């Protein structure tokens, strides 16, 4: 299985920039996608194929990377961005990262 | 708009089976695959498998091959997942999601269905 590793928690202040990383144990080309999950809600697709922004998602969200290292950036961070962010790969079956909980200071 | 409506919470006895449903609306149901994803105790997500509602072909994560069975009914735009011989390890929230972009992504998700295994 392709394992995706994410930092468990990040804390930032509103208005700052944050980068959330996702590292794969093997190359997955650009088939990494990012989801946002707020408490009590289903996941929501933000970014697909590493850098493509889903329609309706603010341009503050940006994805980058290829191969084994990927990043989701939010700039500037807003209070409403408090959530867990998951990366997912679909190059080798499908697996999800453990999630990064974004907290605001 | 595109929507996936899942069945409600289920309380199931150990060793029994449970069947969850996922009804699609607002799009051509047979044009998109349906994925199922498990989330235990608000933690990470595990992909269970997907089904092609048009052909009935299903593909599974090896970990769930003997646990989950995916089916679909084109006449009612509904996908199903049956979990067999449940244990406490199967207590979780289960999501269905629509497969899009050549089935590489899950672009619309159901609201989730909670399954609790308890005697």
PDB file of C-alpha atoms in Angstrom:
ATOM      1  CA  UNK A   1       0.000   0.000   0.000  1.00  0.00           C
ATOM      2  CA  UNK A   2       1.062   3.568  -0.615  1.00  0.00           C
ATOM      3  CA  UNK A   3       1.222   5.336   2.750  1.00  0.00           C
ATOM      4  CA  UNK A   4       0.675   9.069   2.978  1.00  0.00           C
ATOM      5  CA  UNK A   5       2.165  10.899   5.959  1.00  0.00           C
ATOM      6  CA  UNK A   6       0.878  14.224   7.271  1.00  0.00           C
ATOM      7  CA  UNK A   7       1.763  16.280  10.342  1.00  0.00           C
ATOM      8  CA  UNK A   8      -1.015  15.731  12.909  1.00  0.00           C
ATOM      9  CA  UNK A   9      -1.559  19.328  14.036  1.00  0.00           C
ATOM     10  CA  UNK A  10      -0.686  22.826  12.855  1.00  0.00           C
ATOM     11  CA  UNK A  11      -1.501  26.085  14.638  1.00  0.00           C
ATOM     12  CA  UNK A  12      -1.515  29.438  12.828  1.00  0.00           C
ATOM     13  CA  UNK A  13      -2.880  32.922  13.345  1.00  0.00           C
ATOM     14  CA  UNK A  14      -5.590  34.334  11.101  1.00  0.00           C
ATOM     15  CA  UNK A  15      -4.114  36.258   8.197  1.00  0.00           C
ATOM     16  CA  UNK A  16      -0.966  34.161   8.076  1.00  0.00           C
ATOM     17  CA  UNK A  17       0.056  31.606   5.479  1.00  0.00           C
ATOM     18  CA  UNK A  18       0.098  27.890   6.268  1.00  0.00           C
ATOM     19  CA  UNK A  19       1.539  24.949   4.369  1.00  0.00           C
ATOM     20  CA  UNK A  20       0.263  21.434   5.016  1.00  0.00           C
ATOM     21  CA  UNK A  21       2.517  18.658   3.790  1.00  0.00           C
ATOM     22  CA  UNK A  22       1.780  15.162   2.515  1.00  0.00           C
ATOM     23  CA  UNK A  23       4.551  12.677   1.785  1.00  0.00           C
ATOM     24  CA  UNK A  24       4.039   9.393  -0.056  1.00  0.00           C
ATOM     25  CA  UNK A  25       6.096   6.240   0.442  1.00  0.00           C
ATOM     26  CA  UNK A  26       6.340   5.834  -3.325  1.00  0.00           C
ATOM     27  CA  UNK A  27       5.808   8.000  -6.363  1.00  0.00           C
ATOM     28  CA  UNK A  28       2.180   8.772  -7.173  1.00  0.00           C
ATOM     29  CA  UNK A  29       2.740  11.091 -10.148  1.00  0.00           C
ATOM     30  CA  UNK A  30       0.371  14.041  -9.565  1.00  0.00           C
ATOM     31  CA  UNK A  31      -2.576  11.946  -8.374  1.00  0.00           C
ATOM     32  CA  UNK A  32      -2.916  13.562  -4.966  1.00  0.00           C
ATOM     33  CA  UNK A  33      -6.099  15.286  -3.898  1.00  0.00           C
ATOM     34  CA  UNK A  34      -6.971  17.345  -0.831  1.00  0.00           C
ATOM     35  CA  UNK A  35     -10.132  17.295   1.263  1.00  0.00           C
ATOM     36  CA  UNK A  36     -11.351  19.514   4.082  1.00  0.00           C
ATOM     37  CA  UNK A  37     -13.464  18.077   6.875  1.00  0.00           C
ATOM     38  CA  UNK A  38     -15.123  20.292   9.451  1.00  0.00           C
ATOM     39  CA  UNK A  39     -16.529  18.825  12.694  1.00  0.00           C
ATOM     40  CA  UNK A  40     -19.697  16.823  12.132  1.00  0.00           C
ATOM     41  CA  UNK A  41     -19.505  17.181   8.355  1.00  0.00           C
ATOM     42  CA  UNK A  42     -18.498  15.022   5.429  1.00  0.00           C
ATOM     43  CA  UNK A  43     -15.197  15.643   3.659  1.00  0.00           C
ATOM     44  CA  UNK A  44     -15.194  18.248   0.902  1.00  0.00           C
ATOM     45  CA  UNK A  45     -12.917  18.158  -2.138  1.00  0.00           C
ATOM     46  CA  UNK A  46     -10.654  21.235  -2.340  1.00  0.00           C
ATOM     47  CA  UNK A  47      -7.836  20.405  -4.740  1.00  0.00           C
ATOM     48  CA  UNK A  48      -7.479  17.550  -7.216  1.00  0.00           C
ATOM     49  CA  UNK A  49      -4.559  16.235  -9.219  1.00  0.00           C
ATOM     50  CA  UNK A  50      -2.118  18.071  -6.984  1.00  0.00           C
ATOM     51  CA  UNK A  51      -2.919  21.626  -8.072  1.00  0.00           C
ATOM     52  CA  UNK A  52      -6.352  21.913  -9.692  1.00  0.00           C
ATOM     53  CA  UNK A  53      -8.801  24.012  -7.681  1.00  0.00           C
ATOM     54  CA  UNK A  54     -12.320  22.622  -7.329  1.00  0.00           C
ATOM     55  CA  UNK A  55     -15.021  24.975  -8.572  1.00  0.00           C
ATOM     56  CA  UNK A  56     -16.314  27.219  -5.796  1.00  0.00           C
ATOM     57  CA  UNK A  57     -13.248  26.817  -3.566  1.00  0.00           C
ATOM     58  CA  UNK A  58     -11.555  30.145  -2.737  1.00  0.00           C
ATOM     59  CA  UNK A  59      -8.292  30.906  -4.497  1.00  0.00           C
ATOM     60  CA  UNK A  60      -6.682  31.193  -1.034  1.00  0.00           C
ATOM     61  CA  UNK A  61      -6.263  27.429  -1.300  1.00  0.00           C
ATOM     62  CA  UNK A  62      -3.411  26.228  -3.478  1.00  0.00           C
ATOM     63  CA  UNK A  63      -1.924  22.813  -4.116  1.00  0.00           C
ATOM     64  CA  UNK A  64       1.508  21.887  -5.390  1.00  0.00           C
ATOM     65  CA  UNK A  65       3.886  18.946  -5.749  1.00  0.00           C
ATOM     66  CA  UNK A  66       4.463  15.772  -7.697  1.00  0.00           C
ATOM     67  CA  UNK A  67       6.089  12.399  -7.159  1.00  0.00           C
ATOM     68  CA  UNK A  68       6.239  11.891  -3.397  1.00  0.00           C
ATOM     69  CA  UNK A  69       5.956  15.366  -1.862  1.00  0.00           C
ATOM     70  CA  UNK A  70       2.841  17.496  -1.926  1.00  0.00           C
ATOM     71  CA  UNK A  71       1.694  20.671  -0.215  1.00  0.00           C
ATOM     72  CA  UNK A  72      -1.614  22.364   0.430  1.00  0.00           C
ATOM     73  CA  UNK A  73      -1.191  26.089   1.130  1.00  0.00           C
ATOM     74  CA  UNK A  74      -3.750  28.474   2.542  1.00  0.00           C
ATOM     75  CA  UNK A  75      -2.994  32.189   2.268  1.00  0.00           C
ATOM     76  CA  UNK A  76      -4.348  34.046   4.089  1.00  0.00           C
ATOM     77  CA  UNK A  77      -5.835  31.728   6.698  1.00  0.00           C
ATOM     78  CA  UNK A  78      -9.298  32.649   7.917  1.00  0.00           C
ATOM     79  CA  UNK A  79     -11.114  31.566  11.077  1.00  0.00           C
ATOM     80  CA  UNK A  80     -13.475  29.414   9.015  1.00  0.00           C
ATOM     81  CA  UNK A  81     -10.532  27.296   7.817  1.00  0.00           C
ATOM     82  CA  UNK A  82     -10.401  25.442  11.144  1.00  0.00           C
ATOM     83  CA  UNK A  83     -10.764  21.829  10.033  1.00  0.00           C
ATOM     84  CA  UNK A  84      -8.930  18.588   9.368  1.00  0.00           C
ATOM     85  CA  UNK A  85      -7.236  18.394   5.982  1.00  0.00           C
ATOM     86  CA  UNK A  86      -6.681  15.008   4.350  1.00  0.00           C
ATOM     87  CA  UNK A  87      -4.575  14.162   1.335  1.00  0.00           C
ATOM     88  CA  UNK A  88      -5.496  11.150  -0.799  1.00  0.00           C
ATOM     89  CA  UNK A  89      -3.727   9.369  -3.629  1.00  0.00           C
ATOM     90  CA  UNK A  90      -5.352   7.524  -6.514  1.00  0.00           C
ATOM     91  CA  UNK A  91      -2.246   6.324  -8.373  1.00  0.00           C
ATOM     92  CA  UNK A  92      -2.069   2.982  -6.593  1.00  0.00           C
ATOM     93  CA  UNK A  93      -5.575   2.035  -5.465  1.00  0.00           C
ATOM     94  CA  UNK A  94      -6.679   4.737  -3.051  1.00  0.00           C
ATOM     95  CA  UNK A  95      -5.283   5.693   0.335  1.00  0.00           C
ATOM     96  CA  UNK A  96      -5.657   8.690   2.603  1.00  0.00           C
ATOM     97  CA  UNK A  97      -3.207  10.481   4.811  1.00  0.00           C
ATOM     98  CA  UNK A  98      -3.811  10.577   8.554  1.00  0.00           C
ATOM     99  CA  UNK A  99      -5.063  14.145   8.394  1.00  0.00           C
ATOM    100  CA  UNK A 100      -3.724  17.469   9.634  1.00  0.00           C
ATOM    101  CA  UNK A 101      -5.808  19.349  12.160  1.00  0.00           C
ATOM    102  CA  UNK A 102      -5.531  23.074  11.533  1.00  0.00           C
ATOM    103  CA  UNK A 103      -6.008  25.164  14.645  1.00  0.00           C
ATOM    104  CA  UNK A 104      -6.135  28.917  14.879  1.00  0.00           C
ATOM    105  CA  UNK A 105      -4.154  30.757  17.535  1.00  0.00           C
TER     106      UNK A 105
ATOM    107  CA  UNK B   1     -27.872  20.005  -7.403  1.00  0.00           C
ATOM    108  CA  UNK B   2     -25.811  16.841  -7.110  1.00  0.00           C
ATOM    109  CA  UNK B   3     -26.565  15.020  -3.880  1.00  0.00           C
ATOM    110  CA  UNK B   4     -25.909  11.666  -2.235  1.00  0.00           C
ATOM    111  CA  UNK B   5     -28.376  10.812   0.504  1.00  0.00           C
ATOM    112  CA  UNK B   6     -27.388   8.033   2.863  1.00  0.00           C
ATOM    113  CA  UNK B   7     -29.493   5.896   5.144  1.00  0.00           C
ATOM    114  CA  UNK B   8     -29.631   6.672   8.834  1.00  0.00           C
ATOM    115  CA  UNK B   9     -27.669   5.453  11.813  1.00  0.00           C
ATOM    116  CA  UNK B  10     -27.670   1.738  12.515  1.00  0.00           C
ATOM    117  CA  UNK B  11     -27.290  -0.244  15.732  1.00  0.00           C
ATOM    118  CA  UNK B  12     -26.213  -3.788  14.961  1.00  0.00           C
ATOM    119  CA  UNK B  13     -25.510  -6.824  17.099  1.00  0.00           C
ATOM    120  CA  UNK B  14     -22.110  -8.498  16.864  1.00  0.00           C
ATOM    121  CA  UNK B  15     -22.053 -11.200  14.201  1.00  0.00           C
ATOM    122  CA  UNK B  16     -24.981  -9.756  12.271  1.00  0.00           C
ATOM    123  CA  UNK B  17     -24.967  -7.972   8.896  1.00  0.00           C
ATOM    124  CA  UNK B  18     -25.968  -4.424   8.055  1.00  0.00           C
ATOM    125  CA  UNK B  19     -26.821  -2.875   4.698  1.00  0.00           C
ATOM    126  CA  UNK B  20     -26.295   0.831   4.073  1.00  0.00           C
ATOM    127  CA  UNK B  21     -27.779   2.758   1.182  1.00  0.00           C
ATOM    128  CA  UNK B  22     -26.717   5.795  -0.829  1.00  0.00           C
ATOM    129  CA  UNK B  23     -29.206   7.441  -3.201  1.00  0.00           C
ATOM    130  CA  UNK B  24     -27.894   9.722  -5.908  1.00  0.00           C
ATOM    131  CA  UNK B  25     -29.823  12.654  -7.348  1.00  0.00           C
ATOM    132  CA  UNK B  26     -29.188  15.635  -9.607  1.00  0.00           C
ATOM    133  CA  UNK B  27     -26.971  13.762 -12.055  1.00  0.00           C
ATOM    134  CA  UNK B  28     -26.884  10.712 -14.334  1.00  0.00           C
ATOM    135  CA  UNK B  29     -26.365   8.003 -11.727  1.00  0.00           C
ATOM    136  CA  UNK B  30     -24.894   5.422 -14.109  1.00  0.00           C
ATOM    137  CA  UNK B  31     -22.255   7.856 -15.444  1.00  0.00           C
ATOM    138  CA  UNK B  32     -20.256   7.922 -12.195  1.00  0.00           C
ATOM    139  CA  UNK B  33     -18.798   5.312  -9.884  1.00  0.00           C
ATOM    140  CA  UNK B  34     -19.721   5.229  -6.185  1.00  0.00           C
ATOM    141  CA  UNK B  35     -16.997   4.846  -3.572  1.00  0.00           C
ATOM    142  CA  UNK B  36     -17.364   3.856   0.063  1.00  0.00           C
ATOM    143  CA  UNK B  37     -15.087   5.184   2.798  1.00  0.00           C
ATOM    144  CA  UNK B  38     -14.801   4.298   6.498  1.00  0.00           C
ATOM    145  CA  UNK B  39     -13.995   6.800   9.225  1.00  0.00           C
ATOM    146  CA  UNK B  40     -13.424   5.406  12.705  1.00  0.00           C
ATOM    147  CA  UNK B  41     -13.939   7.666  15.713  1.00  0.00           C
ATOM    148  CA  UNK B  42     -13.364  10.865  13.774  1.00  0.00           C
ATOM    149  CA  UNK B  43      -9.937   9.694  12.725  1.00  0.00           C
ATOM    150  CA  UNK B  44      -8.582   9.080   9.292  1.00  0.00           C
ATOM    151  CA  UNK B  45     -10.308   7.738   6.259  1.00  0.00           C
ATOM    152  CA  UNK B  46     -10.059   4.258   4.773  1.00  0.00           C
ATOM    153  CA  UNK B  47     -11.126   3.481   1.239  1.00  0.00           C
ATOM    154  CA  UNK B  48     -13.333   0.390   1.117  1.00  0.00           C
ATOM    155  CA  UNK B  49     -14.016   0.094  -2.600  1.00  0.00           C
ATOM    156  CA  UNK B  50     -16.094   1.352  -5.476  1.00  0.00           C
ATOM    157  CA  UNK B  51     -18.842   0.126  -7.754  1.00  0.00           C
ATOM    158  CA  UNK B  52     -19.748   0.958 -11.316  1.00  0.00           C
ATOM    159  CA  UNK B  53     -23.542   1.341 -11.066  1.00  0.00           C
ATOM    160  CA  UNK B  54     -23.973   0.729 -14.781  1.00  0.00           C
ATOM    161  CA  UNK B  55     -22.165  -2.603 -15.028  1.00  0.00           C
ATOM    162  CA  UNK B  56     -22.260  -3.686 -11.399  1.00  0.00           C
ATOM    163  CA  UNK B  57     -18.480  -4.213 -11.425  1.00  0.00           C
ATOM    164  CA  UNK B  58     -16.932  -3.571  -7.995  1.00  0.00           C
ATOM    165  CA  UNK B  59     -13.329  -3.208  -6.884  1.00  0.00           C
ATOM    166  CA  UNK B  60     -12.256  -3.535  -3.272  1.00  0.00           C
ATOM    167  CA  UNK B  61      -9.462  -2.595  -0.932  1.00  0.00           C
ATOM    168  CA  UNK B  62      -8.031  -6.008  -0.051  1.00  0.00           C
ATOM    169  CA  UNK B  63      -8.568  -5.293   3.638  1.00  0.00           C
ATOM    170  CA  UNK B  64     -12.338  -5.130   3.115  1.00  0.00           C
ATOM    171  CA  UNK B  65     -12.821  -7.814   0.505  1.00  0.00           C
ATOM    172  CA  UNK B  66     -14.332 -10.316   2.930  1.00  0.00           C
ATOM    173  CA  UNK B  67     -16.137  -7.663   4.968  1.00  0.00           C
ATOM    174  CA  UNK B  68     -17.975  -5.467   2.476  1.00  0.00           C
ATOM    175  CA  UNK B  69     -20.187  -6.239  -0.500  1.00  0.00           C
ATOM    176  CA  UNK B  70     -21.072  -3.429  -2.915  1.00  0.00           C
ATOM    177  CA  UNK B  71     -24.139  -3.447  -5.125  1.00  0.00           C
ATOM    178  CA  UNK B  72     -26.227  -0.902  -7.014  1.00  0.00           C
ATOM    179  CA  UNK B  73     -29.783  -0.596  -8.333  1.00  0.00           C
ATOM    180  CA  UNK B  74     -29.953   1.523 -11.479  1.00  0.00           C
ATOM    181  CA  UNK B  75     -33.741   1.692 -11.361  1.00  0.00           C
ATOM    182  CA  UNK B  76     -33.690   3.586  -8.074  1.00  0.00           C
ATOM    183  CA  UNK B  77     -30.301   5.364  -8.415  1.00  0.00           C
ATOM    184  CA  UNK B  78     -29.179   3.709  -5.203  1.00  0.00           C
ATOM    185  CA  UNK B  79     -25.912   2.093  -4.193  1.00  0.00           C
ATOM    186  CA  UNK B  80     -25.602  -0.299  -1.283  1.00  0.00           C
ATOM    187  CA  UNK B  81     -22.877  -1.592   0.975  1.00  0.00           C
ATOM    188  CA  UNK B  82     -23.443  -4.647   3.116  1.00  0.00           C
ATOM    189  CA  UNK B  83     -21.088  -5.351   6.010  1.00  0.00           C
ATOM    190  CA  UNK B  84     -21.058  -8.941   7.173  1.00  0.00           C
ATOM    191  CA  UNK B  85     -20.267 -10.579  10.522  1.00  0.00           C
ATOM    192  CA  UNK B  86     -19.761  -7.237  12.202  1.00  0.00           C
ATOM    193  CA  UNK B  87     -17.559  -6.720  15.255  1.00  0.00           C
ATOM    194  CA  UNK B  88     -16.716  -3.689  17.372  1.00  0.00           C
ATOM    195  CA  UNK B  89     -14.007  -2.879  14.812  1.00  0.00           C
ATOM    196  CA  UNK B  90     -16.759  -2.106  12.314  1.00  0.00           C
ATOM    197  CA  UNK B  91     -18.244   0.648  14.491  1.00  0.00           C
ATOM    198  CA  UNK B  92     -17.588   3.777  12.455  1.00  0.00           C
ATOM    199  CA  UNK B  93     -19.088   6.357  10.156  1.00  0.00           C
ATOM    200  CA  UNK B  94     -19.361   5.220   6.563  1.00  0.00           C
ATOM    201  CA  UNK B  95     -19.485   7.624   3.648  1.00  0.00           C
ATOM    202  CA  UNK B  96     -20.424   7.113   0.041  1.00  0.00           C
ATOM    203  CA  UNK B  97     -18.846   9.446  -2.494  1.00  0.00           C
ATOM    204  CA  UNK B  98     -19.149   9.988  -6.225  1.00  0.00           C
ATOM    205  CA  UNK B  99     -16.148   9.071  -8.310  1.00  0.00           C
ATOM    206  CA  UNK B 100     -15.259  11.711 -10.888  1.00  0.00           C
ATOM    207  CA  UNK B 101     -12.387  12.805 -13.169  1.00  0.00           C
ATOM    208  CA  UNK B 102     -12.003   9.300 -14.587  1.00  0.00           C
ATOM    209  CA  UNK B 103     -12.816   7.976 -11.128  1.00  0.00           C
ATOM    210  CA  UNK B 104      -9.606   9.396  -9.662  1.00  0.00           C
ATOM    211  CA  UNK B 105     -11.330  11.736  -7.213  1.00  0.00           C
ATOM    212  CA  UNK B 106     -14.355  11.735  -4.909  1.00  0.00           C
ATOM    213  CA  UNK B 107     -16.073  14.984  -5.728  1.00  0.00           C
ATOM    214  CA  UNK B 108     -19.382  14.743  -3.875  1.00  0.00           C
ATOM    215  CA  UNK B 109     -19.896  12.979  -0.557  1.00  0.00           C
ATOM    216  CA  UNK B 110     -22.919  11.709   1.280  1.00  0.00           C
ATOM    217  CA  UNK B 111     -23.643  12.945   4.771  1.00  0.00           C
ATOM    218  CA  UNK B 112     -22.365   9.743   6.346  1.00  0.00           C
ATOM    219  CA  UNK B 113     -24.025   6.880   8.210  1.00  0.00           C
ATOM    220  CA  UNK B 114     -23.017   5.872  11.718  1.00  0.00           C
ATOM    221  CA  UNK B 115     -22.823   2.172  12.487  1.00  0.00           C
ATOM    222  CA  UNK B 116     -22.600   1.056  16.105  1.00  0.00           C
ATOM    223  CA  UNK B 117     -21.948  -2.582  16.900  1.00  0.00           C
ATOM    224  CA  UNK B 118     -23.248  -3.504  20.323  1.00  0.00           C
ATOM    225  CA  UNK B 119     -25.148  -6.294  21.982  1.00  0.00           C
TER     226      UNK B 119
END
